[in-house]
Amino acid sequence: MLDQVIKIIVNKLMFMCQSIPIIPEVLHLTYIQNQGAAFGLFFGQRTILIAIGIMVIMLMIYYHYLIGVHDPTQIALALILGGSVGNITDRILRGSVVDYVDFRVWPIFNLADVMINLGVLFIIFYLFKRKKRRLKSTRHYSK
């Protein structure tokens, strides 16, 4: 929701490619419309990106019910789901995704992208932690 509010404000108050320094040469608010996915993948393939987005959303909803409400990865699923809904809303309504966070040394992105990446990192962290626990318990039982 916050991501969509920021995108509406950026879309209404800024012109394309306008950049407003927040911390000069470090962090800028820069308005672009991204017709691809991360790093320009699938540029101009709106239909494919919408289909992928819908599949991700359906998969997150499926896993939500599959793993149970007390599973720690529910937080990660919520982050990925929220970010995916934010970006797919842009693709459907605007034909592209509004990006605005510009660290000058990295491709411009938005809050939905941050949510998706945090969710994925959380899942990776959780899987490594779970695997480490299993290895410890296996060693404990094999003694």
CSV table of N, CA and C in Angstrom, one decimal:
chain,number,residue,atom,x,y,z
A,1,MET,N,0.8,-1.2,0.0
A,1,MET,CA,0.0,0.0,0.0
A,1,MET,C,0.9,1.3,0.0
A,2,LEU,N,1.9,1.3,0.9
A,2,LEU,CA,2.8,2.5,0.9
A,2,LEU,C,3.5,2.6,-0.4
A,3,ASP,N,3.9,1.5,-1.0
A,3,ASP,CA,4.6,1.5,-2.3
A,3,ASP,C,3.7,2.2,-3.3
A,4,GLN,N,2.4,1.8,-3.4
A,4,GLN,CA,1.5,2.4,-4.3
A,4,GLN,C,1.3,3.9,-4.1
A,5,VAL,N,1.2,4.3,-2.8
A,5,VAL,CA,1.0,5.7,-2.5
A,5,VAL,C,2.2,6.5,-3.0
A,6,ILE,N,3.4,6.0,-2.7
A,6,ILE,CA,4.6,6.7,-3.2
A,6,ILE,C,4.6,6.8,-4.7
A,7,LYS,N,4.3,5.7,-5.4
A,7,LYS,CA,4.2,5.7,-6.9
A,7,LYS,C,3.3,6.7,-7.4
A,8,ILE,N,2.1,6.8,-6.8
A,8,ILE,CA,1.1,7.8,-7.2
A,8,ILE,C,1.7,9.2,-7.1
A,9,ILE,N,2.3,9.5,-5.9
A,9,ILE,CA,2.9,10.8,-5.7
A,9,ILE,C,4.0,11.1,-6.7
A,10,VAL,N,4.9,10.1,-6.9
A,10,VAL,CA,6.0,10.3,-7.9
A,10,VAL,C,5.4,10.6,-9.3
A,11,ASN,N,4.4,9.8,-9.6
A,11,ASN,CA,3.8,9.9,-11.0
A,11,ASN,C,3.1,11.2,-11.2
A,12,LYS,N,2.5,11.7,-10.1
A,12,LYS,CA,1.7,13.0,-10.2
A,12,LYS,C,2.6,14.2,-10.1
A,13,LEU,N,3.6,14.2,-9.3
A,13,LEU,CA,4.4,15.4,-9.0
A,13,LEU,C,5.8,15.5,-9.7
A,14,MET,N,6.2,14.4,-10.3
A,14,MET,CA,7.5,14.5,-11.0
A,14,MET,C,7.3,14.2,-12.5
A,15,PHE,N,8.3,14.6,-13.2
A,15,PHE,CA,8.3,14.3,-14.7
A,15,PHE,C,9.3,13.1,-14.9
A,16,MET,N,9.1,12.4,-16.0
A,16,MET,CA,10.0,11.3,-16.3
A,16,MET,C,11.5,11.6,-16.2
A,17,CYS,N,12.2,10.8,-15.6
A,17,CYS,CA,13.7,11.0,-15.4
A,17,CYS,C,14.1,12.1,-14.5
A,18,GLN,N,13.1,12.8,-13.9
A,18,GLN,CA,13.5,13.8,-12.9
A,18,GLN,C,14.1,13.2,-11.7
A,19,SER,N,15.2,13.8,-11.2
A,19,SER,CA,15.9,13.3,-10.0
A,19,SER,C,16.0,14.3,-8.9
A,20,ILE,N,15.5,14.0,-7.7
A,20,ILE,CA,15.6,15.0,-6.6
A,20,ILE,C,16.6,14.4,-5.6
A,21,PRO,N,17.7,15.1,-5.3
A,21,PRO,CA,18.6,14.6,-4.3
A,21,PRO,C,18.0,14.6,-2.9
A,22,ILE,N,18.1,13.5,-2.3
A,22,ILE,CA,17.8,13.4,-0.8
A,22,ILE,C,19.1,13.6,0.0
A,23,ILE,N,20.1,12.7,-0.4
A,23,ILE,CA,21.4,12.9,0.1
A,23,ILE,C,22.3,13.0,-1.2
A,24,PRO,N,22.7,14.2,-1.6
A,24,PRO,CA,23.4,14.4,-2.9
A,24,PRO,C,24.4,13.4,-3.2
A,25,GLU,N,24.4,12.9,-4.4
A,25,GLU,CA,25.3,11.8,-4.9
A,25,GLU,C,25.3,10.5,-4.2
A,26,VAL,N,24.3,10.3,-3.3
A,26,VAL,CA,24.2,9.1,-2.5
A,26,VAL,C,22.8,8.5,-2.8
A,27,LEU,N,21.7,9.3,-2.4
A,27,LEU,CA,20.4,8.8,-2.5
A,27,LEU,C,19.5,9.9,-3.2
A,28,HIS,N,18.9,9.5,-4.3
A,28,HIS,CA,18.0,10.5,-5.0
A,28,HIS,C,16.7,9.8,-5.2
A,29,LEU,N,15.6,10.6,-5.3
A,29,LEU,CA,14.3,10.2,-5.7
A,29,LEU,C,14.3,10.5,-7.2
A,30,THR,N,14.3,9.4,-8.0
A,30,THR,CA,14.4,9.5,-9.5
A,30,THR,C,13.2,8.7,-10.1
A,31,TYR,N,12.4,9.4,-10.9
A,31,TYR,CA,11.2,8.8,-11.5
A,31,TYR,C,11.6,8.2,-12.9
A,32,ILE,N,11.4,6.8,-12.9
A,32,ILE,CA,11.5,6.1,-14.2
A,32,ILE,C,10.4,5.1,-14.3
A,33,GLN,N,10.1,4.7,-15.5
A,33,GLN,CA,9.1,3.6,-15.7
A,33,GLN,C,9.9,2.4,-16.3
A,34,ASN,N,9.8,1.3,-15.5
A,34,ASN,CA,10.6,0.1,-15.9
A,34,ASN,C,9.6,-0.8,-16.7
A,35,GLN,N,10.0,-1.1,-17.9
A,35,GLN,CA,9.1,-2.0,-18.7
A,35,GLN,C,9.7,-3.4,-18.7
A,36,GLY,N,10.7,-3.7,-17.9
A,36,GLY,CA,11.2,-5.0,-17.8
A,36,GLY,C,11.1,-5.5,-16.3
A,37,ALA,N,11.9,-6.5,-16.0
A,37,ALA,CA,12.0,-7.0,-14.7
A,37,ALA,C,13.3,-6.5,-14.1
A,38,ALA,N,13.8,-7.1,-13.1
A,38,ALA,CA,15.1,-6.7,-12.5
A,38,ALA,C,16.2,-6.7,-13.5
A,39,PHE,N,17.0,-5.7,-13.5
A,39,PHE,CA,18.1,-5.5,-14.4
A,39,PHE,C,17.8,-5.5,-15.8
A,40,GLY,N,16.5,-5.1,-16.2
A,40,GLY,CA,16.1,-5.0,-17.5
A,40,GLY,C,15.7,-6.3,-18.2
A,41,LEU,N,15.7,-7.4,-17.4
A,41,LEU,CA,15.2,-8.7,-18.0
A,41,LEU,C,13.8,-8.6,-18.5
A,42,PHE,N,13.5,-9.3,-19.6
A,42,PHE,CA,12.2,-9.3,-20.2
A,42,PHE,C,11.7,-7.9,-20.6
A,43,PHE,N,12.6,-7.0,-21.0
A,43,PHE,CA,12.2,-5.6,-21.3
A,43,PHE,C,11.1,-5.7,-22.4
A,44,GLY,N,10.0,-5.0,-22.1
A,44,GLY,CA,8.9,-4.8,-23.1
A,44,GLY,C,8.0,-6.1,-23.2
A,45,GLN,N,8.2,-7.0,-22.4
A,45,GLN,CA,7.4,-8.3,-22.4
A,45,GLN,C,6.3,-8.2,-21.3
A,46,ARG,N,5.4,-7.2,-21.4
A,46,ARG,CA,4.4,-7.0,-20.4
A,46,ARG,C,3.6,-8.2,-20.1
A,47,THR,N,3.1,-8.9,-21.2
A,47,THR,CA,2.2,-10.0,-21.0
A,47,THR,C,2.9,-11.1,-20.2
A,48,ILE,N,4.1,-11.4,-20.6
A,48,ILE,CA,4.9,-12.4,-19.9
A,48,ILE,C,5.1,-12.1,-18.4
A,49,LEU,N,5.5,-10.8,-18.2
A,49,LEU,CA,5.7,-10.3,-16.8
A,49,LEU,C,4.5,-10.4,-16.0
A,50,ILE,N,3.3,-10.0,-16.5
A,50,ILE,CA,2.1,-10.1,-15.8
A,50,ILE,C,1.8,-11.6,-15.5
A,51,ALA,N,2.0,-12.5,-16.5
A,51,ALA,CA,1.7,-13.9,-16.2
A,51,ALA,C,2.6,-14.4,-15.1
A,52,ILE,N,3.9,-14.1,-15.2
A,52,ILE,CA,4.9,-14.5,-14.1
A,52,ILE,C,4.4,-13.9,-12.8
A,53,GLY,N,4.0,-12.7,-12.7
A,53,GLY,CA,3.5,-12.1,-11.5
A,53,GLY,C,2.3,-12.8,-10.9
A,54,ILE,N,1.4,-13.1,-11.8
A,54,ILE,CA,0.2,-13.8,-11.3
A,54,ILE,C,0.6,-15.2,-10.8
A,55,MET,N,1.5,-15.9,-11.4
A,55,MET,CA,1.9,-17.2,-11.0
A,55,MET,C,2.6,-17.1,-9.6
A,56,VAL,N,3.5,-16.1,-9.4
A,56,VAL,CA,4.1,-15.9,-8.1
A,56,VAL,C,3.1,-15.6,-7.0
A,57,ILE,N,2.1,-14.8,-7.3
A,57,ILE,CA,1.1,-14.5,-6.3
A,57,ILE,C,0.3,-15.8,-6.0
A,58,MET,N,-0.1,-16.5,-7.0
A,58,MET,CA,-0.8,-17.8,-6.7
A,58,MET,C,0.1,-18.8,-5.9
A,59,LEU,N,1.4,-18.8,-6.2
A,59,LEU,CA,2.3,-19.7,-5.5
A,59,LEU,C,2.4,-19.3,-4.0
A,60,MET,N,2.5,-18.0,-3.8
A,60,MET,CA,2.6,-17.5,-2.4
A,60,MET,C,1.4,-17.8,-1.6
A,61,ILE,N,0.2,-17.6,-2.2
A,61,ILE,CA,-1.1,-18.0,-1.6
A,61,ILE,C,-1.1,-19.5,-1.3
A,62,TYR,N,-0.7,-20.3,-2.2
A,62,TYR,CA,-0.7,-21.7,-2.1
A,62,TYR,C,0.2,-22.1,-0.9
A,63,TYR,N,1.4,-21.6,-0.9
A,63,TYR,CA,2.4,-21.9,0.2
A,63,TYR,C,1.9,-21.4,1.5
A,64,HIS,N,1.2,-20.3,1.5
A,64,HIS,CA,0.6,-19.8,2.8
A,64,HIS,C,-0.3,-20.8,3.4
A,65,TYR,N,-1.1,-21.4,2.7
A,65,TYR,CA,-2.0,-22.5,3.2
A,65,TYR,C,-1.3,-23.8,3.4
A,66,LEU,N,-0.3,-24.1,2.7
A,66,LEU,CA,0.4,-25.3,2.8
A,66,LEU,C,1.2,-25.4,4.1
A,67,ILE,N,1.9,-24.3,4.4
A,67,ILE,CA,2.9,-24.4,5.5
A,67,ILE,C,2.3,-24.1,6.9
A,68,GLY,N,1.1,-23.6,7.0
A,68,GLY,CA,0.5,-23.3,8.3
A,68,GLY,C,0.8,-21.9,8.8
A,69,VAL,N,-0.1,-21.4,9.6
A,69,VAL,CA,0.0,-20.0,10.0
A,69,VAL,C,1.2,-19.8,11.0
A,70,HIS,N,1.7,-20.8,11.7
A,70,HIS,CA,2.8,-20.6,12.7
A,70,HIS,C,4.2,-20.7,12.1
A,71,ASP,N,4.3,-21.0,10.8
A,71,ASP,CA,5.6,-21.2,10.2
A,71,ASP,C,6.3,-19.8,10.1
A,72,PRO,N,7.5,-19.7,10.5
A,72,PRO,CA,8.2,-18.4,10.4
A,72,PRO,C,8.3,-17.8,9.0
A,73,THR,N,8.2,-18.7,8.0
A,73,THR,CA,8.3,-18.2,6.6
A,73,THR,C,7.1,-17.4,6.1
A,74,GLN,N,6.0,-17.4,7.0
A,74,GLN,CA,4.8,-16.6,6.6
A,74,GLN,C,5.2,-15.2,6.4
A,75,ILE,N,6.1,-14.6,7.2
A,75,ILE,CA,6.6,-13.2,7.0
A,75,ILE,C,7.2,-13.0,5.7
A,76,ALA,N,8.0,-14.0,5.3
A,76,ALA,CA,8.6,-13.9,4.0
A,76,ALA,C,7.6,-13.9,2.8
A,77,LEU,N,6.7,-14.8,3.0
A,77,LEU,CA,5.6,-15.0,2.0
A,77,LEU,C,4.8,-13.7,1.9
A,78,ALA,N,4.5,-13.1,3.0
A,78,ALA,CA,3.8,-11.8,3.0
A,78,ALA,C,4.5,-10.7,2.3
A,79,LEU,N,5.8,-10.6,2.6
A,79,LEU,CA,6.7,-9.6,1.9
A,79,LEU,C,6.7,-9.8,0.4
A,80,ILE,N,6.9,-11.1,0.0
A,80,ILE,CA,6.9,-11.4,-1.5
A,80,ILE,C,5.6,-11.1,-2.1
A,81,LEU,N,4.5,-11.5,-1.4
A,81,LEU,CA,3.2,-11.3,-2.0
A,81,LEU,C,2.9,-9.8,-2.1
A,82,GLY,N,3.1,-9.1,-1.0
A,82,GLY,CA,2.9,-7.6,-1.1
A,82,GLY,C,3.7,-6.9,-2.2
A,83,GLY,N,4.9,-7.3,-2.3
A,83,GLY,CA,5.8,-6.7,-3.4
A,83,GLY,C,5.3,-7.0,-4.7
A,84,SER,N,4.9,-8.3,-4.9
A,84,SER,CA,4.4,-8.8,-6.2
A,84,SER,C,3.1,-8.1,-6.6
A,85,VAL,N,2.2,-8.0,-5.7
A,85,VAL,CA,1.0,-7.3,-5.9
A,85,VAL,C,1.2,-5.8,-6.3
A,86,GLY,N,2.1,-5.2,-5.6
A,86,GLY,CA,2.5,-3.8,-5.9
A,86,GLY,C,3.0,-3.6,-7.3
A,87,ASN,N,3.9,-4.5,-7.7
A,87,ASN,CA,4.5,-4.3,-9.1
A,87,ASN,C,3.5,-4.8,-10.2
A,88,ILE,N,2.7,-5.8,-9.9
A,88,ILE,CA,1.8,-6.3,-11.0
A,88,ILE,C,0.7,-5.3,-11.1
A,89,THR,N,0.3,-4.6,-10.1
A,89,THR,CA,-0.7,-3.5,-10.2
A,89,THR,C,-0.2,-2.4,-11.1
A,90,ASP,N,1.1,-2.1,-11.0
A,90,ASP,CA,1.7,-1.1,-12.0
A,90,ASP,C,1.6,-1.6,-13.4
A,91,ARG,N,2.0,-2.9,-13.6
A,91,ARG,CA,2.1,-3.4,-15.0
A,91,ARG,C,0.7,-3.4,-15.6
A,92,ILE,N,-0.3,-3.8,-14.8
A,92,ILE,CA,-1.7,-3.8,-15.4
A,92,ILE,C,-2.2,-2.4,-15.6
A,93,LEU,N,-2.1,-1.5,-14.6
A,93,LEU,CA,-2.7,-0.2,-14.8
A,93,LEU,C,-1.8,0.8,-15.6
A,94,ARG,N,-0.5,0.7,-15.5
A,94,ARG,CA,0.3,1.7,-16.2
A,94,ARG,C,1.1,1.1,-17.4
A,95,GLY,N,1.2,-0.2,-17.5
A,95,GLY,CA,2.0,-0.8,-18.6
A,95,GLY,C,3.4,-1.0,-18.2
A,96,SER,N,3.9,-0.4,-17.1
A,96,SER,CA,5.2,-0.6,-16.6
A,96,SER,C,5.2,-0.3,-15.1
A,97,VAL,N,6.4,-0.6,-14.5
A,97,VAL,CA,6.5,-0.4,-13.1
A,97,VAL,C,7.2,0.9,-12.8
A,98,VAL,N,6.7,1.7,-11.9
A,98,VAL,CA,7.3,3.0,-11.4
A,98,VAL,C,8.4,2.6,-10.4
A,99,ASP,N,9.6,3.1,-10.8
A,99,ASP,CA,10.8,2.9,-9.9
A,99,ASP,C,11.2,4.3,-9.5
A,100,TYR,N,11.7,4.4,-8.2
A,100,TYR,CA,12.0,5.8,-7.7
A,100,TYR,C,13.2,5.8,-6.7
A,101,VAL,N,13.7,4.7,-6.2
A,101,VAL,CA,14.8,4.8,-5.2
A,101,VAL,C,16.1,4.6,-6.0
A,102,ASP,N,16.9,5.7,-5.9
A,102,ASP,CA,18.1,5.8,-6.7
A,102,ASP,C,19.3,6.0,-5.9
A,103,PHE,N,20.1,4.9,-5.7
A,103,PHE,CA,21.4,5.0,-4.9
A,103,PHE,C,22.6,5.4,-5.8
A,104,ARG,N,22.3,5.7,-7.0
A,104,ARG,CA,23.3,6.2,-8.0
A,104,ARG,C,24.3,5.2,-8.4
A,105,VAL,N,24.6,4.2,-7.7
A,105,VAL,CA,25.5,3.1,-8.1
A,105,VAL,C,24.8,1.8,-8.3
A,106,TRP,N,23.5,1.8,-8.3
A,106,TRP,CA,22.7,0.6,-8.4
A,106,TRP,C,21.5,0.9,-9.3
A,107,PRO,N,20.9,0.0,-10.0
A,107,PRO,CA,19.7,0.3,-10.8
A,107,PRO,C,18.6,0.8,-9.9
A,108,ILE,N,17.8,1.7,-10.4
A,108,ILE,CA,16.7,2.4,-9.7
A,108,ILE,C,15.7,1.3,-9.4
A,109,PHE,N,15.1,1.3,-8.2
A,109,PHE,CA,14.1,0.3,-7.8
A,109,PHE,C,13.0,1.0,-7.0
A,110,ASN,N,12.1,0.2,-6.4
A,110,ASN,CA,11.0,0.7,-5.6
A,110,ASN,C,10.8,-0.1,-4.3
A,111,LEU,N,9.9,0.3,-3.5
A,111,LEU,CA,9.7,-0.4,-2.2
A,111,LEU,C,9.2,-1.8,-2.4
A,112,ALA,N,8.4,-2.0,-3.4
A,112,ALA,CA,7.9,-3.4,-3.7
A,112,ALA,C,9.1,-4.3,-4.0
A,113,ASP,N,10.1,-3.8,-4.8
A,113,ASP,CA,11.3,-4.6,-5.0
A,113,ASP,C,12.0,-5.0,-3.7
A,114,VAL,N,12.1,-4.0,-2.8
A,114,VAL,CA,12.8,-4.2,-1.5
A,114,VAL,C,12.0,-5.3,-0.8
A,115,MET,N,10.7,-5.3,-0.8
A,115,MET,CA,9.9,-6.3,0.0
A,115,MET,C,10.1,-7.7,-0.6
A,116,ILE,N,10.1,-7.8,-1.9
A,116,ILE,CA,10.3,-9.1,-2.6
A,116,ILE,C,11.7,-9.6,-2.2
A,117,ASN,N,12.7,-8.8,-2.3
A,117,ASN,CA,14.1,-9.2,-2.0
A,117,ASN,C,14.3,-9.6,-0.6
A,118,LEU,N,13.7,-8.8,0.3
A,118,LEU,CA,13.8,-9.2,1.8
A,118,LEU,C,13.1,-10.5,2.0
A,119,GLY,N,12.0,-10.7,1.4
A,119,GLY,CA,11.3,-12.0,1.6
A,119,GLY,C,12.1,-13.2,1.1
A,120,VAL,N,12.7,-13.0,-0.1
A,120,VAL,CA,13.6,-14.1,-0.6
A,120,VAL,C,14.8,-14.3,0.3
A,121,LEU,N,15.4,-13.3,0.8
A,121,LEU,CA,16.5,-13.4,1.7
A,121,LEU,C,16.1,-14.1,3.0
A,122,PHE,N,15.0,-13.8,3.5
A,122,PHE,CA,14.5,-14.4,4.7
A,122,PHE,C,14.3,-15.9,4.5
A,123,ILE,N,13.7,-16.3,3.4
A,123,ILE,CA,13.6,-17.7,3.1
A,123,ILE,C,14.9,-18.4,3.0
A,124,ILE,N,15.9,-17.8,2.3
A,124,ILE,CA,17.2,-18.4,2.1
A,124,ILE,C,17.8,-18.6,3.5
A,125,PHE,N,17.8,-17.5,4.3
A,125,PHE,CA,18.3,-17.6,5.7
A,125,PHE,C,17.7,-18.7,6.5
A,126,TYR,N,16.4,-18.8,6.4
A,126,TYR,CA,15.6,-19.8,7.2
A,126,TYR,C,16.0,-21.2,6.7
A,127,LEU,N,16.1,-21.4,5.4
A,127,LEU,CA,16.5,-22.7,4.9
A,127,LEU,C,17.9,-23.1,5.4
A,128,PHE,N,18.8,-22.2,5.3
A,128,PHE,CA,20.2,-22.5,5.8
A,128,PHE,C,20.2,-22.8,7.3
A,129,LYS,N,19.4,-22.0,8.1
A,129,LYS,CA,19.3,-22.3,9.5
A,129,LYS,C,18.7,-23.6,9.8
A,130,ARG,N,17.7,-24.0,9.1
A,130,ARG,CA,17.0,-25.3,9.3
A,130,ARG,C,17.9,-26.4,8.9
A,131,LYS,N,18.7,-26.2,7.8
A,131,LYS,CA,19.6,-27.3,7.4
A,131,LYS,C,20.7,-27.5,8.4
A,132,LYS,N,21.2,-26.4,9.0
A,132,LYS,CA,22.2,-26.4,10.0
A,132,LYS,C,21.7,-27.2,11.3
A,133,ARG,N,20.5,-26.9,11.6
A,133,ARG,CA,19.9,-27.6,12.8
A,133,ARG,C,19.7,-29.1,12.5
A,134,ARG,N,19.3,-29.4,11.3
A,134,ARG,CA,19.2,-30.9,11.0
A,134,ARG,C,20.6,-31.6,11.0
A,135,LEU,N,21.6,-30.9,10.5
A,135,LEU,CA,22.9,-31.5,10.6
A,135,LEU,C,23.4,-31.7,12.0
A,136,LYS,N,23.1,-30.7,12.9
A,136,LYS,CA,23.5,-30.8,14.3
A,136,LYS,C,22.7,-32.0,14.9
A,137,SER,N,21.5,-32.1,14.7
A,137,SER,CA,20.7,-33.2,15.3
A,137,SER,C,21.1,-34.6,14.7
A,138,THR,N,21.5,-34.6,13.5
A,138,THR,CA,22.0,-35.9,12.9
A,138,THR,C,23.3,-36.3,13.5
A,139,ARG,N,24.2,-35.3,13.8
A,139,ARG,CA,25.5,-35.7,14.4
A,139,ARG,C,25.2,-36.1,15.9
A,140,HIS,N,24.3,-35.5,16.5
A,140,HIS,CA,24.0,-35.8,17.9
A,140,HIS,C,23.4,-37.2,18.0
A,141,TYR,N,22.6,-37.6,17.1
A,141,TYR,CA,22.0,-39.0,17.2
A,141,TYR,C,23.0,-40.1,16.7
A,142,SER,N,24.0,-39.7,15.9
A,142,SER,CA,24.9,-40.7,15.3
A,142,SER,C,26.0,-41.0,16.3
A,143,LYS,N,26.1,-40.3,17.4
A,143,LYS,CA,27.2,-40.6,18.4
A,143,LYS,C,26.8,-41.7,19.3
